[in-house]
mmCIF file of N, CA and C in Angstrom:
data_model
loop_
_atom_site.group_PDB
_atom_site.id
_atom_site.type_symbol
_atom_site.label_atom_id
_atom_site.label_comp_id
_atom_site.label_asym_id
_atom_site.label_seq_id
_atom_site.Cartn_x
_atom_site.Cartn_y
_atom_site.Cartn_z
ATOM 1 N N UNK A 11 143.483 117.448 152.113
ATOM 2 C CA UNK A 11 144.194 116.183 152.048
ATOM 3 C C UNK A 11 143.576 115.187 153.010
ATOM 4 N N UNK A 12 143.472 113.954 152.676
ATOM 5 C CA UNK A 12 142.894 112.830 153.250
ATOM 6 C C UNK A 12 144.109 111.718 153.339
ATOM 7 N N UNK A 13 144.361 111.530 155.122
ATOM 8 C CA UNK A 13 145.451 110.631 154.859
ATOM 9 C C UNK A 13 144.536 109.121 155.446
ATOM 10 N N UNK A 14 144.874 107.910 155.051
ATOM 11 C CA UNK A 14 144.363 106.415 155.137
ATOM 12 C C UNK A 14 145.441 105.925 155.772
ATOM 13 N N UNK A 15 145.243 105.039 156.890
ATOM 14 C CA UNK A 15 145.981 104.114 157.420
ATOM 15 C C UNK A 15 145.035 102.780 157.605
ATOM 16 N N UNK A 16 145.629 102.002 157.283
ATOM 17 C CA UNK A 16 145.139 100.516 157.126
ATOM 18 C C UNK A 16 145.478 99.238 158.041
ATOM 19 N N UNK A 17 144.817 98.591 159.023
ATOM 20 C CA UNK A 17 145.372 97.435 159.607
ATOM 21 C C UNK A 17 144.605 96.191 159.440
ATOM 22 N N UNK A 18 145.049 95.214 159.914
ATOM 23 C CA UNK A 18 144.110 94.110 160.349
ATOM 24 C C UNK A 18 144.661 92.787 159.371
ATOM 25 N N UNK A 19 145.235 92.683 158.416
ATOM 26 C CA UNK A 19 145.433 91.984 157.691
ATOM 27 C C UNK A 19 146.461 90.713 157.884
ATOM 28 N N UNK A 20 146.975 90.118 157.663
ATOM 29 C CA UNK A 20 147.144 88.735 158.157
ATOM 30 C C UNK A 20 147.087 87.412 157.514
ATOM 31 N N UNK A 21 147.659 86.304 158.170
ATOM 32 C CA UNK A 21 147.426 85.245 157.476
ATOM 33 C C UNK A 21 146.225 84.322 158.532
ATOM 34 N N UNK A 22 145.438 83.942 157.964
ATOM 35 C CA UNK A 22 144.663 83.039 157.948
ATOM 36 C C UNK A 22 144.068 81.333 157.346
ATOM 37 N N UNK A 23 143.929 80.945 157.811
ATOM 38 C CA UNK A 23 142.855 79.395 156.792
ATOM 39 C C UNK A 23 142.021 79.815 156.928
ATOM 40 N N UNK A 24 141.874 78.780 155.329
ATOM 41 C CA UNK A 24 140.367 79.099 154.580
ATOM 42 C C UNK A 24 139.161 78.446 155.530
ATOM 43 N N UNK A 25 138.009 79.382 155.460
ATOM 44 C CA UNK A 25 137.222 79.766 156.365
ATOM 45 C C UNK A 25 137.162 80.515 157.569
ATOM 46 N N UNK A 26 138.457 80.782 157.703
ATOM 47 C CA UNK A 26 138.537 81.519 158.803
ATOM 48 C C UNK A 26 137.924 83.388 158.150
ATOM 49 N N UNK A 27 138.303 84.079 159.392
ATOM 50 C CA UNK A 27 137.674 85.451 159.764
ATOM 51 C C UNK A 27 138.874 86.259 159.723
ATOM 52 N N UNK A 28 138.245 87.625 159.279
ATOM 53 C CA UNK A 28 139.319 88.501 159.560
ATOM 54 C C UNK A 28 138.755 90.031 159.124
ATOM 55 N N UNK A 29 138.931 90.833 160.094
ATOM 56 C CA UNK A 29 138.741 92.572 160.265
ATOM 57 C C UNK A 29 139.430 93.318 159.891
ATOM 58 N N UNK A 30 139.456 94.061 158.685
ATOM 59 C CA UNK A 30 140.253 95.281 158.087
ATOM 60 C C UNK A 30 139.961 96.335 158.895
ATOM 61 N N UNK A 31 140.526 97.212 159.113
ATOM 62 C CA UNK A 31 140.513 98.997 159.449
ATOM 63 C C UNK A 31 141.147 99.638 158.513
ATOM 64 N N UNK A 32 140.301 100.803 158.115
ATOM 65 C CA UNK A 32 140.916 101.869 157.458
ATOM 66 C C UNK A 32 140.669 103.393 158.691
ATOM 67 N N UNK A 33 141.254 103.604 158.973
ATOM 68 C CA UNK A 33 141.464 105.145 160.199
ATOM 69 C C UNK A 33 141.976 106.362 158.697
ATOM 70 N N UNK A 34 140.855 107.179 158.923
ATOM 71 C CA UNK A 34 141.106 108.446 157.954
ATOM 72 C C UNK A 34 141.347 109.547 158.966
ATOM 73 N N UNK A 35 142.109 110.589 158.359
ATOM 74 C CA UNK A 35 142.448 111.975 159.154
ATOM 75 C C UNK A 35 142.525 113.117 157.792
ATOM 76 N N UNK A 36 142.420 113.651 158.285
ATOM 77 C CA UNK A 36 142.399 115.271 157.587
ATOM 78 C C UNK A 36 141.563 116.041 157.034
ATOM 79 N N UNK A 37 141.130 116.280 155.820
ATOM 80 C CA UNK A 37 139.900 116.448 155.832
ATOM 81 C C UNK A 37 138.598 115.821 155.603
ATOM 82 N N UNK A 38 138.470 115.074 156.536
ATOM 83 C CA UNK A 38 137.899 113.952 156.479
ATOM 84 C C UNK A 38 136.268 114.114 155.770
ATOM 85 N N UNK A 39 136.093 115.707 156.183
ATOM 86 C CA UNK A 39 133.916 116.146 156.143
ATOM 87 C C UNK A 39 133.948 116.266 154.508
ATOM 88 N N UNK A 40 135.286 116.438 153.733
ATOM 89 C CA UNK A 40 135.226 115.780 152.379
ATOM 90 C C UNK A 40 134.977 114.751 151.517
ATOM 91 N N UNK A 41 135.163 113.716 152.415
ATOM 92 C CA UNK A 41 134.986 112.311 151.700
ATOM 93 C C UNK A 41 133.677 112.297 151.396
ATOM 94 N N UNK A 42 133.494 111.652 149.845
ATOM 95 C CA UNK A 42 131.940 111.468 149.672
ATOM 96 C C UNK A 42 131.559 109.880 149.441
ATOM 97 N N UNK A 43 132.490 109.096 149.429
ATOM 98 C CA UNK A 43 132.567 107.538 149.589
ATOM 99 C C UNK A 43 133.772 107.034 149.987
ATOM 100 N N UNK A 44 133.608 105.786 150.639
ATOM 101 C CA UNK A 44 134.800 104.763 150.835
ATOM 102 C C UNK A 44 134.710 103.820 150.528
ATOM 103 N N UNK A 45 135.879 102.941 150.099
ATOM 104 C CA UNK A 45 135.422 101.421 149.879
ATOM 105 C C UNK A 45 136.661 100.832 149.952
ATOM 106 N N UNK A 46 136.616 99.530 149.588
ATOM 107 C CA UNK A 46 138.157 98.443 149.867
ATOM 108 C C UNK A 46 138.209 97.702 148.415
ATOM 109 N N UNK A 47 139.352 97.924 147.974
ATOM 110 C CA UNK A 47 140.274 97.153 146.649
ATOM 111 C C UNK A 47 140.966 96.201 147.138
ATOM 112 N N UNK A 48 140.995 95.122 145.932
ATOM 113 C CA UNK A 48 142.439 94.559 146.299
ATOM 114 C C UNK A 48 142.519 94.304 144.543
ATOM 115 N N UNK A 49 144.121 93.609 145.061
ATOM 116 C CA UNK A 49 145.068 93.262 143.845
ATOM 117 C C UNK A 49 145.790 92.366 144.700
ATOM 118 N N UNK A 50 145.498 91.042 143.421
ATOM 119 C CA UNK A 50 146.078 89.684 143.575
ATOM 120 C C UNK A 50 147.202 90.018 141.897
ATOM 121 N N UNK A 51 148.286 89.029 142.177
ATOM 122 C CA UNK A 51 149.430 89.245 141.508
ATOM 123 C C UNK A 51 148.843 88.456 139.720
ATOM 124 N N UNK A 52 149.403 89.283 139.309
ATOM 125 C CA UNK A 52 148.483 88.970 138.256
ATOM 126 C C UNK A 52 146.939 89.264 137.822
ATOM 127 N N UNK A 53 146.842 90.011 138.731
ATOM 128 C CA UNK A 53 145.149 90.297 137.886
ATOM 129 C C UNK A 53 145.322 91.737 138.476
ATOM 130 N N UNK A 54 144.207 92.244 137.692
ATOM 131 C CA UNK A 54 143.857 94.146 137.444
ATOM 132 C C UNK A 54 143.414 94.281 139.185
ATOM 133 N N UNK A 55 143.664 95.585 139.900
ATOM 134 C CA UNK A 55 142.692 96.028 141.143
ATOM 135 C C UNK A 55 141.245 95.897 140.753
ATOM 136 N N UNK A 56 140.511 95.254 141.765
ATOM 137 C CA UNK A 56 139.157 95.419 141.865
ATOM 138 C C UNK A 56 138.471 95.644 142.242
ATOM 139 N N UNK A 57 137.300 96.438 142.725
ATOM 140 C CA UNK A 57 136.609 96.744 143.793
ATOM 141 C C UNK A 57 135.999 95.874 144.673
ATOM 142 N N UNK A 58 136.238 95.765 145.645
ATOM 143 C CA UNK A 58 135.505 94.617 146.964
ATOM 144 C C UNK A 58 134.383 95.208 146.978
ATOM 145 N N UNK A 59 134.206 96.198 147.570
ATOM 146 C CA UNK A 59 132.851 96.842 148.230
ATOM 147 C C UNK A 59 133.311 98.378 148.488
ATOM 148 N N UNK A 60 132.120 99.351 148.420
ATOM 149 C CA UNK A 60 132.085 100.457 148.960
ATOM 150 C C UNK A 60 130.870 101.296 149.408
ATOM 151 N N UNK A 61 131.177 102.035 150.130
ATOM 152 C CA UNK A 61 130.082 102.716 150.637
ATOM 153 C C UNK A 61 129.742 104.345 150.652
ATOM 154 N N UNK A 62 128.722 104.777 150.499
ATOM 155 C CA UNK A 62 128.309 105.958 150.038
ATOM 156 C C UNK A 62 128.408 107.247 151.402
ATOM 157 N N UNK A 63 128.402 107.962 151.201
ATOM 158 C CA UNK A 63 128.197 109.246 152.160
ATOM 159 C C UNK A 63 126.536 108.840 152.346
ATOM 160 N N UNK A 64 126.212 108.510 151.778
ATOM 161 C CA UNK A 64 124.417 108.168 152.721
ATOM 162 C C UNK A 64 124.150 107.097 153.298
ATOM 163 N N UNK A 65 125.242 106.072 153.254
ATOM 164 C CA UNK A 65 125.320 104.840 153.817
ATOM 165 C C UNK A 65 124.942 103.696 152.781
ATOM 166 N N UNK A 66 124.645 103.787 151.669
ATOM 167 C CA UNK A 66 124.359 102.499 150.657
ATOM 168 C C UNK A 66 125.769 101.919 150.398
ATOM 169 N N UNK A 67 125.391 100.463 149.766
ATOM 170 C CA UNK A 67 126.985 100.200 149.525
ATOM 171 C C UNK A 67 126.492 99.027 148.484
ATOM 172 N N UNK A 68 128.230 98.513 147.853
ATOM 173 C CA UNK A 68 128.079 97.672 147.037
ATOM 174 C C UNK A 68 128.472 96.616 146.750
ATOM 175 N N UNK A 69 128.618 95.547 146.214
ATOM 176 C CA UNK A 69 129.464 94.833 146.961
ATOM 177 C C UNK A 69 129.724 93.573 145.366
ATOM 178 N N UNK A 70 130.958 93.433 145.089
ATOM 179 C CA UNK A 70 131.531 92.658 144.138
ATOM 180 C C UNK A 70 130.520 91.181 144.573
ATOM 181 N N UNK A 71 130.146 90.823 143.216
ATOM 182 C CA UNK A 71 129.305 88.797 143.454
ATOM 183 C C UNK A 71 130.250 88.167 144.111
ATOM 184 N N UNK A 72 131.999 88.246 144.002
ATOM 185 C CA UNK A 72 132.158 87.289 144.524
ATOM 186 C C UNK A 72 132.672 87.235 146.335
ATOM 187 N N UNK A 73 131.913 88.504 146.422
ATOM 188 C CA UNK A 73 132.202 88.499 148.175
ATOM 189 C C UNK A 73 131.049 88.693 148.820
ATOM 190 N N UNK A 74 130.419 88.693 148.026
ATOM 191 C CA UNK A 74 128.393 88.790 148.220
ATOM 192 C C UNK A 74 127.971 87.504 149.732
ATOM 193 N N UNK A 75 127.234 88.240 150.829
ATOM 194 C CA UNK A 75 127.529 87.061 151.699
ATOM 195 C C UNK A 75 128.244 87.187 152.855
ATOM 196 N N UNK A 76 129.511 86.957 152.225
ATOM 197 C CA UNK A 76 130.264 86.670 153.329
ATOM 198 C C UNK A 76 131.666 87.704 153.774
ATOM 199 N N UNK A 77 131.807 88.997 152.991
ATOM 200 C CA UNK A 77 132.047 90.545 153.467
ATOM 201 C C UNK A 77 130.995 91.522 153.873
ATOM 202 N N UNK A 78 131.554 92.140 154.963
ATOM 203 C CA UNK A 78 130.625 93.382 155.421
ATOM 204 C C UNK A 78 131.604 94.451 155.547
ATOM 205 N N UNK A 79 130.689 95.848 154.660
ATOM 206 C CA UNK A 79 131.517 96.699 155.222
ATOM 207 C C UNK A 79 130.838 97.999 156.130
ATOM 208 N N UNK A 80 131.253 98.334 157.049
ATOM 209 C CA UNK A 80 130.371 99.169 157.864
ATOM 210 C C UNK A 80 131.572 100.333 158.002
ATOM 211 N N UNK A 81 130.890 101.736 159.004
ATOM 212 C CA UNK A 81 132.079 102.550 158.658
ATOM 213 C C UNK A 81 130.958 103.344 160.193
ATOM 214 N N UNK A 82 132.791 103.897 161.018
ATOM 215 C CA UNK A 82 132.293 104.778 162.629
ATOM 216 C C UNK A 82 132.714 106.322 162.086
ATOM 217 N N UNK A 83 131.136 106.672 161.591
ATOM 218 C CA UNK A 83 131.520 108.600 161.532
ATOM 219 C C UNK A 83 132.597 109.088 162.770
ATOM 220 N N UNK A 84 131.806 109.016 163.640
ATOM 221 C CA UNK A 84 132.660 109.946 164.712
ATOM 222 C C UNK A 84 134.043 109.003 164.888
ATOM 223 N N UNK A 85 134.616 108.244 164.857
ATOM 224 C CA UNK A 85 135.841 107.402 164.492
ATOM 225 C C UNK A 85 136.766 107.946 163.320
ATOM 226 N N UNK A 86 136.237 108.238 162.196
ATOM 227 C CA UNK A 86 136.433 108.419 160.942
ATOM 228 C C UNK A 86 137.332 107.280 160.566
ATOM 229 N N UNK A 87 136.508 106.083 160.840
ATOM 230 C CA UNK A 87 137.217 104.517 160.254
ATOM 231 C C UNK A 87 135.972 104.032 159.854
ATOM 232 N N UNK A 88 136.880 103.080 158.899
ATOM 233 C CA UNK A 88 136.049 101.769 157.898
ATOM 234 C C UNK A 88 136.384 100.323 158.225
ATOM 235 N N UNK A 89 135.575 99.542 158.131
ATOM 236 C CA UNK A 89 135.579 98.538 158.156
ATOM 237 C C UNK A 89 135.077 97.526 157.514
ATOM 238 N N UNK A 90 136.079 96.278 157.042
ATOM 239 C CA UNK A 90 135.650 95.569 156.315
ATOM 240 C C UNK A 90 135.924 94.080 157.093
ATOM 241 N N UNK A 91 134.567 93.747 157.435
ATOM 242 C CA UNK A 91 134.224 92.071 158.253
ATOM 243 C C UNK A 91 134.366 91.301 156.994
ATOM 244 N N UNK A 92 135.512 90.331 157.186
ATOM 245 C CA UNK A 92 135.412 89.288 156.099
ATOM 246 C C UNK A 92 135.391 87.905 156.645
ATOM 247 N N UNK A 93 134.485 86.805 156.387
ATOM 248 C CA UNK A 93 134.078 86.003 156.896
ATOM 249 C C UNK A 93 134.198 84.837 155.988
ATOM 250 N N UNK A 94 134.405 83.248 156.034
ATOM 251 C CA UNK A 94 134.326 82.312 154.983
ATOM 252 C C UNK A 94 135.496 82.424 154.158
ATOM 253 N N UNK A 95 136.392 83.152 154.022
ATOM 254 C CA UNK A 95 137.600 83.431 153.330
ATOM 255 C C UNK A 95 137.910 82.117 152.671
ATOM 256 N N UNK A 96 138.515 82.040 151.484
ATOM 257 C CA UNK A 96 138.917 81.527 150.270
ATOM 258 C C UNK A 96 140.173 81.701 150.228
ATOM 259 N N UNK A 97 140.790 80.844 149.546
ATOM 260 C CA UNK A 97 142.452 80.853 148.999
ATOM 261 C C UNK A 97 141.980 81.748 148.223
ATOM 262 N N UNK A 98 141.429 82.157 147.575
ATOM 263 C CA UNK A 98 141.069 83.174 145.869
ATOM 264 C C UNK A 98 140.823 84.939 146.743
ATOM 265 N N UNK A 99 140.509 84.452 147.883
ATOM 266 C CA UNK A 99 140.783 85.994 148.438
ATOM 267 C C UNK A 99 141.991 86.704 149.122
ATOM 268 N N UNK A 100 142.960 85.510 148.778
ATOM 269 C CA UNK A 100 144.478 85.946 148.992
ATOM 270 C C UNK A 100 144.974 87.294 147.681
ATOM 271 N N UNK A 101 144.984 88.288 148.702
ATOM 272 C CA UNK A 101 145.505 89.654 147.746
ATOM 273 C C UNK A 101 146.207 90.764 148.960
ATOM 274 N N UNK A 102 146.604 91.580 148.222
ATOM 275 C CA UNK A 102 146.810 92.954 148.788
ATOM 276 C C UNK A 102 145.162 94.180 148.989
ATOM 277 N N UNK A 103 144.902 94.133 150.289
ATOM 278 C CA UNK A 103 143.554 94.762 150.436
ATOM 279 C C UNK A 103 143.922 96.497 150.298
ATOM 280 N N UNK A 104 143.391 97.622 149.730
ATOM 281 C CA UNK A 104 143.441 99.034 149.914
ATOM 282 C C UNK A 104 142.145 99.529 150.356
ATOM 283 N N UNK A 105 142.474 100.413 150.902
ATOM 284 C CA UNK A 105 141.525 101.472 151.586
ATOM 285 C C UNK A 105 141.458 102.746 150.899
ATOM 286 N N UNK A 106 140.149 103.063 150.200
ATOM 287 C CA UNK A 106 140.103 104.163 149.446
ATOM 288 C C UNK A 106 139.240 105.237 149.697
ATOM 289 N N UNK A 107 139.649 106.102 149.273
ATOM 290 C CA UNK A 107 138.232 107.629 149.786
ATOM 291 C C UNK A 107 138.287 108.557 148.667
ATOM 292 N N UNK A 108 136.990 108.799 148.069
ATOM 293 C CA UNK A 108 136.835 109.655 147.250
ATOM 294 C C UNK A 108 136.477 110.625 147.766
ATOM 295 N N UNK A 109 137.201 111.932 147.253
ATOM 296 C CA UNK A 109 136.777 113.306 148.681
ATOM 297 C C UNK A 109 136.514 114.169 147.513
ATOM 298 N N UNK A 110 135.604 115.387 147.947
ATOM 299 C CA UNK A 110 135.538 117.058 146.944
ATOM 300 C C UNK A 110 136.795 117.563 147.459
ATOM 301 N N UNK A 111 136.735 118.324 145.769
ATOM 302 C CA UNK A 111 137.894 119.536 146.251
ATOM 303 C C UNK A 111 137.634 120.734 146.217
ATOM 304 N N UNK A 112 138.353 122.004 146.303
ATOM 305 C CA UNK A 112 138.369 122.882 146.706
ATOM 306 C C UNK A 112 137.108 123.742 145.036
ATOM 307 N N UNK A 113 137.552 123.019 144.230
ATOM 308 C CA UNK A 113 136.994 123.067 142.421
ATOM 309 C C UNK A 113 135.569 122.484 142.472
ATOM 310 N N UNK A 114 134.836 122.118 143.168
ATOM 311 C CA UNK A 114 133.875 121.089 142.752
ATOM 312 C C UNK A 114 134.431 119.642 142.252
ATOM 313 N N UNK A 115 135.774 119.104 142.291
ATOM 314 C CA UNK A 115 135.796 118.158 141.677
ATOM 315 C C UNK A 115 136.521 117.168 142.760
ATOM 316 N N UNK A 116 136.561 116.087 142.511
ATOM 317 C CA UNK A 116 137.278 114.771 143.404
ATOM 318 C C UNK A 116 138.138 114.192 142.461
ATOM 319 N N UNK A 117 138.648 113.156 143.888
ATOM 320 C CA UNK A 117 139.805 113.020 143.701
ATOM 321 C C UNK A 117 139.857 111.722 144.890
ATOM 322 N N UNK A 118 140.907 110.934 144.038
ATOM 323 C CA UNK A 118 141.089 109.896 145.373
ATOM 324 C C UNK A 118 142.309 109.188 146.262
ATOM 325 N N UNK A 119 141.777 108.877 147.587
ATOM 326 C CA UNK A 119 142.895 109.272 148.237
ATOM 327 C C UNK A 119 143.200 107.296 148.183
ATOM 328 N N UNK A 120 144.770 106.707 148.494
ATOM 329 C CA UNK A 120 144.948 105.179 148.723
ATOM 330 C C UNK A 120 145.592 105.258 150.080
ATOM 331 N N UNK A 121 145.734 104.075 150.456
ATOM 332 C CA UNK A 121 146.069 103.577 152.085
ATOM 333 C C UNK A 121 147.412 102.807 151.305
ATOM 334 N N UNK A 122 147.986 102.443 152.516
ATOM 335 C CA UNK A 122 149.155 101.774 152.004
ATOM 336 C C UNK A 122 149.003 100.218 151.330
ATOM 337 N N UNK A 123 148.287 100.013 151.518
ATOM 338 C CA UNK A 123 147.556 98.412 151.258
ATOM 339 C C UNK A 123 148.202 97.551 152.878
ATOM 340 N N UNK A 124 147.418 96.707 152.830
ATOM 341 C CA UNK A 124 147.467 95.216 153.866
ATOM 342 C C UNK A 124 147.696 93.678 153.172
ATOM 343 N N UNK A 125 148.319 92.790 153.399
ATOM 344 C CA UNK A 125 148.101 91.490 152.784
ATOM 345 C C UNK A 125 147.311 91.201 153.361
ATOM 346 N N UNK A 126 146.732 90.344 152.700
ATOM 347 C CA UNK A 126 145.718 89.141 153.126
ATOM 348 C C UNK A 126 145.814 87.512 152.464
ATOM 349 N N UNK A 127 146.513 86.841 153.178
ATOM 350 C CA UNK A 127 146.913 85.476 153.077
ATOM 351 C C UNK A 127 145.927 84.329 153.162
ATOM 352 N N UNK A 128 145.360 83.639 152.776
ATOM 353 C CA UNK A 128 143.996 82.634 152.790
ATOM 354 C C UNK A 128 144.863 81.734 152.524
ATOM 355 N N UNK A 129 145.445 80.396 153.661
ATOM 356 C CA UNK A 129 146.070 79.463 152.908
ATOM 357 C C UNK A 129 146.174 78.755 154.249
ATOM 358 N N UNK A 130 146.300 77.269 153.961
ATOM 359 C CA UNK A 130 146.318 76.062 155.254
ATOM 360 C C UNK A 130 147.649 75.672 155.169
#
């Protein structure tokens, strides 16, 4: 089991900055990627960005720029630097981990989500 806790989220103006945390515990030497979702009201979850157990990552066009996501092994946290923020990046942010299981197979774990408010 992989548990996610999520902080950092907040209200902000547009252009302003703001630092997600995701803090993982349990079996953490399972996870084989992480990355950050959100869901704005009315539209499907989408992937922001994520990152690989070898360190590659990916990152949605429209946060291309001006999100970073980096991640502290020995921490077992993620992070997502978001920078230039938009009213259009007002959503609910999640923290996700795809881990092996005991089968050869995965499975994925969610965080509670964070808001994220972009508005003057």
């Amino acid at each position: 089991q992989v548990q996610l806790v999520e902080s950092g989220g907040g209200l902000v103006q547009p252009g302003g900055s703001l630092r997600l945390s995701c803090a993982a515990s349990g079996s953490t030497s399972s996870i084989n990627a992480m990355g950050w979702y959100r869901q704005a009201p009315g539209k499907q979850r989408e992937l922001v960005t994520h990152i690989t157990s070898g360190g590659s990552t990916n990152y949605a066009d429209s946060v291309k720029g001006r999100f970073t996501i980096s991640r502290d092994v020995a921490k077992n946290t993620m992070y997502l630097q978001m920078n230039s923020l938009k009213p259009e990046d007002t959503a609910v942010y999640y923290c996700n981990a795809d881990a092996r299981t005991t089968w050869g197979m995965s499975r994925s774990y969610w965080g509670q989500g964070t808001q994220v408010t972009v508005s003057s």
